[in-house]
Amino acid sequence: MRDPYEVLGVPRTASQDDVKKAFRKLAKKLHPDANKSDAKAAVKFAELNAAYEILGEEEKRKAFDRGEIDAEGKPRFRGFEGAHPGGFEGFETFTWGPEGVRRSGGGMGGFSGIDDILKNMFGEAGRGQRPDFGAQFEDFAPRTRGQDIAAQITITLAEAAKGGARRVHLPNGKEIEVKIPSGLTDGQQIRLKGQGYSAGRGPAGDALITVNIAPHPYFKPEGANLRVEVPVALYEAVLGAKVRVPTLDGAVDLAIPPGTSAGRTFRLKGKGLPGKSGRGDLFASVRIVLPEQKDSELEELMRKRRDERPYDPRKDMK
């Protein structure tokens, strides 16, 4: 993955607030819902969210800047502390038991060598002439299972709701397609049998794919439900209006009744995420937005209203 600073387009000296602003700006630009004709939109958006997962959290960002984690949030390998100054020269071990003799590795600095080890185990027959263990060496070795491997993918909220597929690069060099079932939650794992490290004669381990759901520019998940803020003009709140509300299935019309206060919440049934007991709902909360430019007429109207018909919206808080 690319450097998260490069993905977000911010310098390393950028403040956390600047990082957040850059993410929001790019999230609106790159969101798959706004780029339906771009087949790579979901990949770009996932890369953006993965970068923000690193830089958006101050501790993770510090760890990345110190080189402790990579651009995917994985710990960087720093070697073995206290290792022999000359480094490892490999090692070789033998285990004797009912399953026969098992040999692994290949010599280690400070050890007397494989021939001396064999001599200690089997006498002079071990030096220069290793015993012939016959079929016992191969046929009776236990069939151990390969090691599991872990990987992560970041998907969009729409992919979590509807499912899909993603190509994933695994640490063992494999590139596989992961099918994403609908209804996944953040942090859930997908197990792919036999895609882990091989074990020679035994079965391969599994790949455990942890699924992260990228933050959405509009929706906030709460279990199977979603929440969204709907900006409305002052005159729409006072007089009533029909406003367009985004959903995962496309925008719908919502009737705002006259005299609607900021914070009033409307329920759109079945417009949430798939859940165990059915599809959740979308809760749309009204946020009244005043004009960006100074409006002298509106100010005069509000002064007149204040002087002629004052009211106290905080009377219940006294």
mmCIF file of C-alpha atoms in Angstrom:
data_model
loop_
_atom_site.group_PDB
_atom_site.id
_atom_site.type_symbol
_atom_site.label_atom_id
_atom_site.label_comp_id
_atom_site.label_asym_id
_atom_site.label_seq_id
_atom_site.Cartn_x
_atom_site.Cartn_y
_atom_site.Cartn_z
ATOM 1 C CA MET A 1 0.000 0.000 0.000
ATOM 2 C CA ARG A 2 1.141 3.575 -0.683
ATOM 3 C CA ASP A 3 2.322 5.938 2.014
ATOM 4 C CA PRO A 4 -0.828 7.122 3.862
ATOM 5 C CA TYR A 5 0.418 10.733 3.740
ATOM 6 C CA GLU A 6 0.597 10.431 -0.050
ATOM 7 C CA VAL A 7 -2.869 8.865 -0.236
ATOM 8 C CA LEU A 8 -4.440 11.679 1.817
ATOM 9 C CA GLY A 9 -2.327 14.341 0.102
ATOM 10 C CA VAL A 10 -1.063 15.921 3.324
ATOM 11 C CA PRO A 11 2.480 16.654 4.556
ATOM 12 C CA ARG A 12 3.926 14.831 7.543
ATOM 13 C CA THR A 13 3.650 18.073 9.512
ATOM 14 C CA ALA A 14 -0.124 18.254 8.995
ATOM 15 C CA SER A 15 -2.268 18.610 12.113
ATOM 16 C CA GLN A 16 -4.865 15.982 13.053
ATOM 17 C CA ASP A 17 -7.550 18.471 12.042
ATOM 18 C CA ASP A 18 -5.936 18.899 8.597
ATOM 19 C CA VAL A 19 -5.799 15.109 8.195
ATOM 20 C CA LYS A 20 -9.492 14.850 9.050
ATOM 21 C CA LYS A 21 -10.425 17.628 6.621
ATOM 22 C CA ALA A 22 -8.409 16.000 3.823
ATOM 23 C CA PHE A 23 -10.117 12.658 4.448
ATOM 24 C CA ARG A 24 -13.609 14.161 4.374
ATOM 25 C CA LYS A 25 -12.882 16.025 1.161
ATOM 26 C CA LEU A 26 -11.490 12.962 -0.610
ATOM 27 C CA ALA A 27 -14.182 10.651 0.814
ATOM 28 C CA LYS A 28 -16.898 12.698 -0.886
ATOM 29 C CA LYS A 29 -14.900 12.793 -4.115
ATOM 30 C CA LEU A 30 -13.923 9.108 -4.249
ATOM 31 C CA HIS A 31 -16.977 7.427 -2.701
ATOM 32 C CA PRO A 32 -18.232 4.587 -4.963
ATOM 33 C CA ASP A 33 -21.772 5.986 -4.887
ATOM 34 C CA ALA A 34 -20.465 9.113 -6.608
ATOM 35 C CA ASN A 35 -18.317 7.162 -9.108
ATOM 36 C CA LYS A 36 -20.558 4.335 -10.264
ATOM 37 C CA SER A 37 -18.950 4.308 -13.732
ATOM 38 C CA ASP A 38 -15.457 3.829 -12.282
ATOM 39 C CA ALA A 39 -14.739 0.123 -11.693
ATOM 40 C CA LYS A 40 -11.783 0.994 -9.451
ATOM 41 C CA ALA A 41 -13.700 3.436 -7.261
ATOM 42 C CA ALA A 42 -14.186 0.942 -4.429
ATOM 43 C CA VAL A 43 -10.456 0.122 -4.419
ATOM 44 C CA LYS A 44 -9.490 3.822 -4.302
ATOM 45 C CA PHE A 45 -11.992 4.465 -1.536
ATOM 46 C CA ALA A 46 -10.745 1.476 0.463
ATOM 47 C CA GLU A 47 -7.144 2.708 0.111
ATOM 48 C CA LEU A 48 -8.227 6.141 1.341
ATOM 49 C CA ASN A 49 -9.917 4.650 4.400
ATOM 50 C CA ALA A 50 -6.953 2.407 5.162
ATOM 51 C CA ALA A 51 -4.707 5.493 5.109
ATOM 52 C CA TYR A 52 -7.056 7.364 7.447
ATOM 53 C CA GLU A 53 -7.111 4.396 9.831
ATOM 54 C CA ILE A 54 -3.380 5.012 10.317
ATOM 55 C CA LEU A 55 -3.212 8.821 10.324
ATOM 56 C CA GLY A 56 -6.632 9.487 11.846
ATOM 57 C CA GLU A 57 -5.635 7.911 15.156
ATOM 58 C CA GLU A 58 -2.875 9.872 16.862
ATOM 59 C CA GLU A 59 -1.182 6.847 18.496
ATOM 60 C CA LYS A 60 -1.179 4.834 15.253
ATOM 61 C CA ARG A 61 0.184 7.849 13.407
ATOM 62 C CA LYS A 62 3.036 8.221 15.903
ATOM 63 C CA ALA A 63 3.804 4.499 15.598
ATOM 64 C CA PHE A 64 3.909 4.815 11.789
ATOM 65 C CA ASP A 65 6.128 7.906 11.939
ATOM 66 C CA ARG A 66 8.527 6.020 14.228
ATOM 67 C CA GLY A 67 8.604 3.126 11.769
ATOM 68 C CA GLU A 68 6.998 0.686 14.209
ATOM 69 C CA ILE A 69 4.122 -0.183 11.852
ATOM 70 C CA ASP A 70 3.809 -0.183 8.072
ATOM 71 C CA ALA A 71 1.198 1.475 5.852
ATOM 72 C CA GLU A 72 -1.200 -1.405 6.539
ATOM 73 C CA GLY A 73 -0.851 -1.057 10.309
ATOM 74 C CA LYS A 74 1.223 -4.227 10.653
ATOM 75 C CA PRO A 75 4.279 -4.319 12.974
ATOM 76 C CA ARG A 76 7.605 -3.972 11.168
ATOM 77 C CA PHE A 77 10.161 -6.749 11.762
ATOM 78 C CA ARG A 78 13.186 -5.424 13.676
ATOM 79 C CA GLY A 79 15.155 -8.616 14.126
ATOM 80 C CA PHE A 80 15.931 -10.541 17.309
ATOM 81 C CA GLU A 81 17.196 -8.492 20.229
ATOM 82 C CA GLY A 82 20.235 -10.029 21.907
ATOM 83 C CA ALA A 83 21.016 -12.278 18.950
ATOM 84 C CA HIS A 84 24.572 -13.556 18.382
ATOM 85 C CA PRO A 85 26.709 -10.699 16.953
ATOM 86 C CA GLY A 86 27.637 -12.828 13.996
ATOM 87 C CA GLY A 87 24.021 -13.552 13.181
ATOM 88 C CA PHE A 88 22.346 -16.903 12.867
ATOM 89 C CA GLU A 89 24.022 -19.510 10.765
ATOM 90 C CA GLY A 90 20.970 -21.758 10.940
ATOM 91 C CA PHE A 91 20.523 -24.740 13.207
ATOM 92 C CA GLU A 92 19.749 -28.426 12.940
ATOM 93 C CA THR A 93 17.770 -30.452 15.460
ATOM 94 C CA PHE A 94 16.951 -34.139 15.792
ATOM 95 C CA THR A 95 14.082 -35.586 17.786
ATOM 96 C CA TRP A 96 13.942 -39.288 18.641
ATOM 97 C CA GLY A 97 10.684 -40.935 19.653
ATOM 98 C CA PRO A 98 8.132 -43.554 18.697
ATOM 99 C CA GLU A 99 7.579 -41.759 15.402
ATOM 100 C CA GLY A 100 11.227 -42.183 14.450
ATOM 101 C CA VAL A 101 13.876 -39.495 13.950
ATOM 102 C CA ARG A 102 12.890 -36.036 12.688
ATOM 103 C CA ARG A 103 15.509 -33.572 11.445
ATOM 104 C CA SER A 104 15.142 -29.865 10.758
ATOM 105 C CA GLY A 105 17.251 -26.723 10.392
ATOM 106 C CA GLY A 106 20.886 -26.539 9.374
ATOM 107 C CA GLY A 107 23.670 -25.621 11.861
ATOM 108 C CA MET A 108 23.963 -22.676 14.279
ATOM 109 C CA GLY A 109 26.896 -20.514 15.333
ATOM 110 C CA GLY A 110 28.373 -21.706 18.652
ATOM 111 C CA PHE A 111 27.251 -25.320 18.151
ATOM 112 C CA SER A 112 29.734 -28.087 17.384
ATOM 113 C CA GLY A 113 28.132 -29.064 14.068
ATOM 114 C CA ILE A 114 25.753 -31.769 12.949
ATOM 115 C CA ASP A 115 28.380 -34.509 12.873
ATOM 116 C CA ASP A 116 29.276 -33.931 16.533
ATOM 117 C CA ILE A 117 25.605 -33.923 17.476
ATOM 118 C CA LEU A 118 25.132 -37.257 15.718
ATOM 119 C CA LYS A 119 28.211 -38.616 17.455
ATOM 120 C CA ASN A 120 26.766 -37.747 20.850
ATOM 121 C CA MET A 121 23.482 -39.403 19.940
ATOM 122 C CA PHE A 122 24.727 -42.548 18.198
ATOM 123 C CA GLY A 123 28.444 -42.908 18.925
ATOM 124 C CA GLU A 124 31.139 -43.032 16.245
ATOM 125 C CA ALA A 125 28.577 -44.118 13.683
ATOM 126 C CA GLY A 126 27.368 -40.543 13.663
ATOM 127 C CA ARG A 127 30.672 -39.011 12.467
ATOM 128 C CA GLY A 128 31.104 -39.118 8.729
ATOM 129 C CA GLN A 129 28.495 -41.837 8.387
ATOM 130 C CA ARG A 130 24.936 -41.000 9.480
ATOM 131 C CA PRO A 131 22.762 -43.943 10.467
ATOM 132 C CA ASP A 132 20.270 -45.210 7.957
ATOM 133 C CA PHE A 133 16.880 -44.860 9.624
ATOM 134 C CA GLY A 134 15.124 -46.375 6.641
ATOM 135 C CA ALA A 135 11.380 -45.897 6.249
ATOM 136 C CA GLN A 136 11.104 -44.842 9.881
ATOM 137 C CA PHE A 137 12.489 -41.386 9.041
ATOM 138 C CA GLU A 138 9.743 -40.614 6.504
ATOM 139 C CA ASP A 139 6.759 -42.861 6.968
ATOM 140 C CA PHE A 140 6.176 -42.438 10.687
ATOM 141 C CA ALA A 141 6.614 -38.652 10.954
ATOM 142 C CA PRO A 142 3.406 -37.053 12.300
ATOM 143 C CA ARG A 143 1.304 -35.129 9.803
ATOM 144 C CA THR A 144 1.291 -31.668 11.356
ATOM 145 C CA ARG A 145 -1.082 -28.965 10.120
ATOM 146 C CA GLY A 146 0.328 -25.823 8.514
ATOM 147 C CA GLN A 147 0.264 -22.460 10.241
ATOM 148 C CA ASP A 148 -2.668 -20.082 9.786
ATOM 149 C CA ILE A 149 -2.009 -16.651 8.321
ATOM 150 C CA ALA A 150 -3.802 -13.379 8.975
ATOM 151 C CA ALA A 151 -4.702 -10.552 6.611
ATOM 152 C CA GLN A 152 -7.024 -7.568 6.586
ATOM 153 C CA ILE A 153 -9.299 -5.939 4.046
ATOM 154 C CA THR A 154 -11.246 -2.700 4.210
ATOM 155 C CA ILE A 155 -14.648 -2.612 2.538
ATOM 156 C CA THR A 156 -17.280 0.060 2.046
ATOM 157 C CA LEU A 157 -20.487 0.199 4.035
ATOM 158 C CA ALA A 158 -22.404 -0.642 0.852
ATOM 159 C CA GLU A 159 -20.295 -3.807 0.396
ATOM 160 C CA ALA A 160 -20.998 -4.781 4.010
ATOM 161 C CA ALA A 161 -24.716 -4.406 3.337
ATOM 162 C CA LYS A 162 -24.929 -6.033 -0.089
ATOM 163 C CA GLY A 163 -21.876 -8.297 -0.291
ATOM 164 C CA GLY A 164 -19.317 -8.508 -3.076
ATOM 165 C CA ALA A 165 -15.805 -9.783 -3.793
ATOM 166 C CA ARG A 166 -12.265 -8.499 -3.253
ATOM 167 C CA ARG A 167 -8.786 -9.565 -4.365
ATOM 168 C CA VAL A 168 -6.476 -10.012 -1.373
ATOM 169 C CA HIS A 169 -2.672 -10.456 -1.246
ATOM 170 C CA LEU A 170 -1.716 -12.887 1.507
ATOM 171 C CA PRO A 171 1.608 -12.890 3.397
ATOM 172 C CA ASN A 172 2.493 -16.255 1.812
ATOM 173 C CA GLY A 173 2.493 -14.676 -1.659
ATOM 174 C CA LYS A 174 -0.914 -15.918 -2.762
ATOM 175 C CA GLU A 175 -3.457 -13.606 -4.341
ATOM 176 C CA ILE A 176 -7.011 -14.836 -3.861
ATOM 177 C CA GLU A 177 -10.538 -13.575 -4.349
ATOM 178 C CA VAL A 178 -12.521 -13.240 -1.137
ATOM 179 C CA LYS A 179 -16.291 -13.426 -1.363
ATOM 180 C CA ILE A 180 -17.898 -10.936 1.009
ATOM 181 C CA PRO A 181 -21.284 -12.070 2.315
ATOM 182 C CA SER A 182 -23.925 -9.447 3.008
ATOM 183 C CA GLY A 183 -24.473 -8.388 6.598
ATOM 184 C CA LEU A 184 -20.827 -8.378 7.732
ATOM 185 C CA THR A 185 -19.987 -6.291 10.788
ATOM 186 C CA ASP A 186 -16.799 -4.361 11.494
ATOM 187 C CA GLY A 187 -14.003 -6.625 12.784
ATOM 188 C CA GLN A 188 -15.657 -9.864 11.663
ATOM 189 C CA GLN A 189 -13.406 -12.591 10.245
ATOM 190 C CA ILE A 190 -13.680 -14.735 7.128
ATOM 191 C CA ARG A 191 -11.896 -18.123 7.280
ATOM 192 C CA LEU A 192 -10.535 -19.553 4.025
ATOM 193 C CA LYS A 193 -9.584 -23.186 4.542
ATOM 194 C CA GLY A 194 -6.294 -24.420 3.130
ATOM 195 C CA GLN A 195 -5.042 -20.970 2.067
ATOM 196 C CA GLY A 196 -2.470 -20.655 4.874
ATOM 197 C CA TYR A 197 1.118 -21.893 5.048
ATOM 198 C CA SER A 198 1.782 -25.392 3.743
ATOM 199 C CA ALA A 199 3.095 -28.090 6.084
ATOM 200 C CA GLY A 200 4.858 -30.529 3.764
ATOM 201 C CA ARG A 201 3.056 -33.809 4.311
ATOM 202 C CA GLY A 202 0.270 -32.299 6.473
ATOM 203 C CA PRO A 203 -2.684 -30.114 5.464
ATOM 204 C CA ALA A 204 -2.145 -26.411 4.865
ATOM 205 C CA GLY A 205 -3.322 -23.897 7.434
ATOM 206 C CA ASP A 206 -6.159 -21.451 6.912
ATOM 207 C CA ALA A 207 -6.256 -17.759 6.027
ATOM 208 C CA LEU A 208 -8.093 -15.553 8.515
ATOM 209 C CA ILE A 209 -9.281 -12.354 6.843
ATOM 210 C CA THR A 210 -10.348 -9.588 9.231
ATOM 211 C CA VAL A 211 -12.889 -7.273 7.631
ATOM 212 C CA ASN A 212 -12.817 -3.562 8.475
ATOM 213 C CA ILE A 213 -15.698 -1.341 7.379
ATOM 214 C CA ALA A 214 -14.532 2.074 6.214
ATOM 215 C CA PRO A 215 -16.152 5.170 7.738
ATOM 216 C CA HIS A 216 -18.952 6.533 5.547
ATOM 217 C CA PRO A 217 -19.168 10.277 4.841
ATOM 218 C CA TYR A 218 -22.907 10.323 5.690
ATOM 219 C CA PHE A 219 -24.023 7.185 7.523
ATOM 220 C CA LYS A 220 -23.144 6.060 11.050
ATOM 221 C CA PRO A 221 -23.935 2.370 11.803
ATOM 222 C CA GLU A 222 -25.587 1.436 15.103
ATOM 223 C CA GLY A 223 -25.963 -2.318 14.960
ATOM 224 C CA ALA A 224 -28.259 -3.013 12.008
ATOM 225 C CA ASN A 225 -29.548 0.586 12.023
ATOM 226 C CA LEU A 226 -28.017 3.607 10.332
ATOM 227 C CA ARG A 227 -28.085 7.270 11.299
ATOM 228 C CA VAL A 228 -27.731 10.244 8.978
ATOM 229 C CA GLU A 229 -27.965 14.018 9.395
ATOM 230 C CA VAL A 230 -30.161 15.815 6.851
ATOM 231 C CA PRO A 231 -29.326 19.504 6.289
ATOM 232 C CA VAL A 232 -32.468 21.641 5.707
ATOM 233 C CA ALA A 233 -32.873 25.359 5.074
ATOM 234 C CA LEU A 234 -34.521 27.546 7.705
ATOM 235 C CA TYR A 235 -37.523 28.191 5.465
ATOM 236 C CA GLU A 236 -37.888 24.438 4.833
ATOM 237 C CA ALA A 237 -38.011 23.802 8.575
ATOM 238 C CA VAL A 238 -40.530 26.617 9.108
ATOM 239 C CA LEU A 239 -42.779 26.057 6.088
ATOM 240 C CA GLY A 240 -42.252 22.323 5.494
ATOM 241 C CA ALA A 241 -40.769 20.698 2.386
ATOM 242 C CA LYS A 242 -39.820 17.480 0.641
ATOM 243 C CA VAL A 243 -36.091 16.844 0.833
ATOM 244 C CA ARG A 244 -33.891 14.156 -0.722
ATOM 245 C CA VAL A 245 -32.322 11.778 1.796
ATOM 246 C CA PRO A 246 -29.473 9.389 0.803
ATOM 247 C CA THR A 247 -29.856 5.663 1.544
ATOM 248 C CA LEU A 248 -27.730 2.645 0.637
ATOM 249 C CA ASP A 249 -30.310 1.864 -2.064
ATOM 250 C CA GLY A 250 -30.390 5.384 -3.512
ATOM 251 C CA ALA A 251 -31.896 8.728 -2.474
ATOM 252 C CA VAL A 252 -35.555 8.944 -1.395
ATOM 253 C CA ASP A 253 -37.959 11.816 -0.657
ATOM 254 C CA LEU A 254 -38.667 12.687 2.971
ATOM 255 C CA ALA A 255 -41.563 14.971 3.924
ATOM 256 C CA ILE A 256 -40.505 17.593 6.479
ATOM 257 C CA PRO A 257 -43.653 18.978 8.190
ATOM 258 C CA PRO A 258 -43.981 22.731 8.893
ATOM 259 C CA GLY A 259 -42.436 23.864 12.153
ATOM 260 C CA THR A 260 -39.777 21.134 12.306
ATOM 261 C CA SER A 261 -37.076 21.797 14.906
ATOM 262 C CA ALA A 262 -33.414 20.913 14.564
ATOM 263 C CA GLY A 263 -32.667 17.427 15.878
ATOM 264 C CA ARG A 264 -36.079 15.998 15.024
ATOM 265 C CA THR A 265 -35.544 12.441 13.828
ATOM 266 C CA PHE A 266 -37.499 10.548 11.180
ATOM 267 C CA ARG A 267 -37.460 6.756 10.776
ATOM 268 C CA LEU A 268 -37.129 5.196 7.321
ATOM 269 C CA LYS A 269 -38.060 1.576 7.865
ATOM 270 C CA GLY A 270 -35.953 -1.147 6.245
ATOM 271 C CA LYS A 271 -33.294 1.255 4.939
ATOM 272 C CA GLY A 272 -30.584 0.099 7.324
ATOM 273 C CA LEU A 273 -28.198 -2.892 7.260
ATOM 274 C CA PRO A 274 -29.026 -6.615 7.131
ATOM 275 C CA GLY A 275 -29.238 -8.103 10.625
ATOM 276 C CA LYS A 276 -30.083 -11.364 12.365
ATOM 277 C CA SER A 277 -33.704 -10.323 12.855
ATOM 278 C CA GLY A 278 -34.126 -8.635 9.478
ATOM 279 C CA ARG A 279 -33.068 -5.378 7.913
ATOM 280 C CA GLY A 280 -32.514 -2.402 10.183
ATOM 281 C CA ASP A 281 -33.861 1.128 9.789
ATOM 282 C CA LEU A 282 -32.416 4.493 8.794
ATOM 283 C CA PHE A 283 -32.861 7.329 11.293
ATOM 284 C CA ALA A 284 -32.626 10.771 9.652
ATOM 285 C CA SER A 285 -32.070 13.742 11.991
ATOM 286 C CA VAL A 286 -32.768 17.300 10.863
ATOM 287 C CA ARG A 287 -29.922 19.839 10.940
ATOM 288 C CA ILE A 288 -31.018 23.410 10.159
ATOM 289 C CA VAL A 289 -28.458 25.268 8.040
ATOM 290 C CA LEU A 290 -28.456 29.059 7.664
ATOM 291 C CA PRO A 291 -27.255 30.816 4.484
ATOM 292 C CA GLU A 292 -23.500 31.035 4.126
ATOM 293 C CA GLN A 293 -23.650 34.680 3.053
ATOM 294 C CA LYS A 294 -24.786 37.485 5.338
ATOM 295 C CA ASP A 295 -28.527 38.095 4.849
ATOM 296 C CA SER A 296 -29.645 41.501 6.182
ATOM 297 C CA GLU A 297 -33.313 40.873 5.411
ATOM 298 C CA LEU A 298 -33.301 37.634 7.374
ATOM 299 C CA GLU A 299 -31.579 39.378 10.265
ATOM 300 C CA GLU A 300 -34.187 42.157 10.289
ATOM 301 C CA LEU A 301 -36.982 39.594 10.186
ATOM 302 C CA MET A 302 -35.452 37.754 13.135
ATOM 303 C CA ARG A 303 -35.107 40.995 15.135
ATOM 304 C CA LYS A 304 -38.747 41.768 14.526
ATOM 305 C CA ARG A 305 -39.709 38.250 15.542
ATOM 306 C CA ARG A 306 -37.581 38.489 18.673
ATOM 307 C CA ASP A 307 -39.110 41.824 19.701
ATOM 308 C CA GLU A 308 -42.721 41.027 18.886
ATOM 309 C CA ARG A 309 -43.022 37.323 19.653
ATOM 310 C CA PRO A 310 -40.171 36.155 21.876
ATOM 311 C CA TYR A 311 -40.123 32.603 23.252
ATOM 312 C CA ASP A 312 -37.753 30.576 25.419
ATOM 313 C CA PRO A 313 -36.730 27.197 23.913
ATOM 314 C CA ARG A 314 -34.709 26.405 27.058
ATOM 315 C CA LYS A 315 -37.468 26.872 29.619
ATOM 316 C CA ASP A 316 -37.496 23.162 30.517
ATOM 317 C CA MET A 317 -33.780 23.286 31.393
ATOM 318 C CA LYS A 318 -34.203 25.715 34.294
#
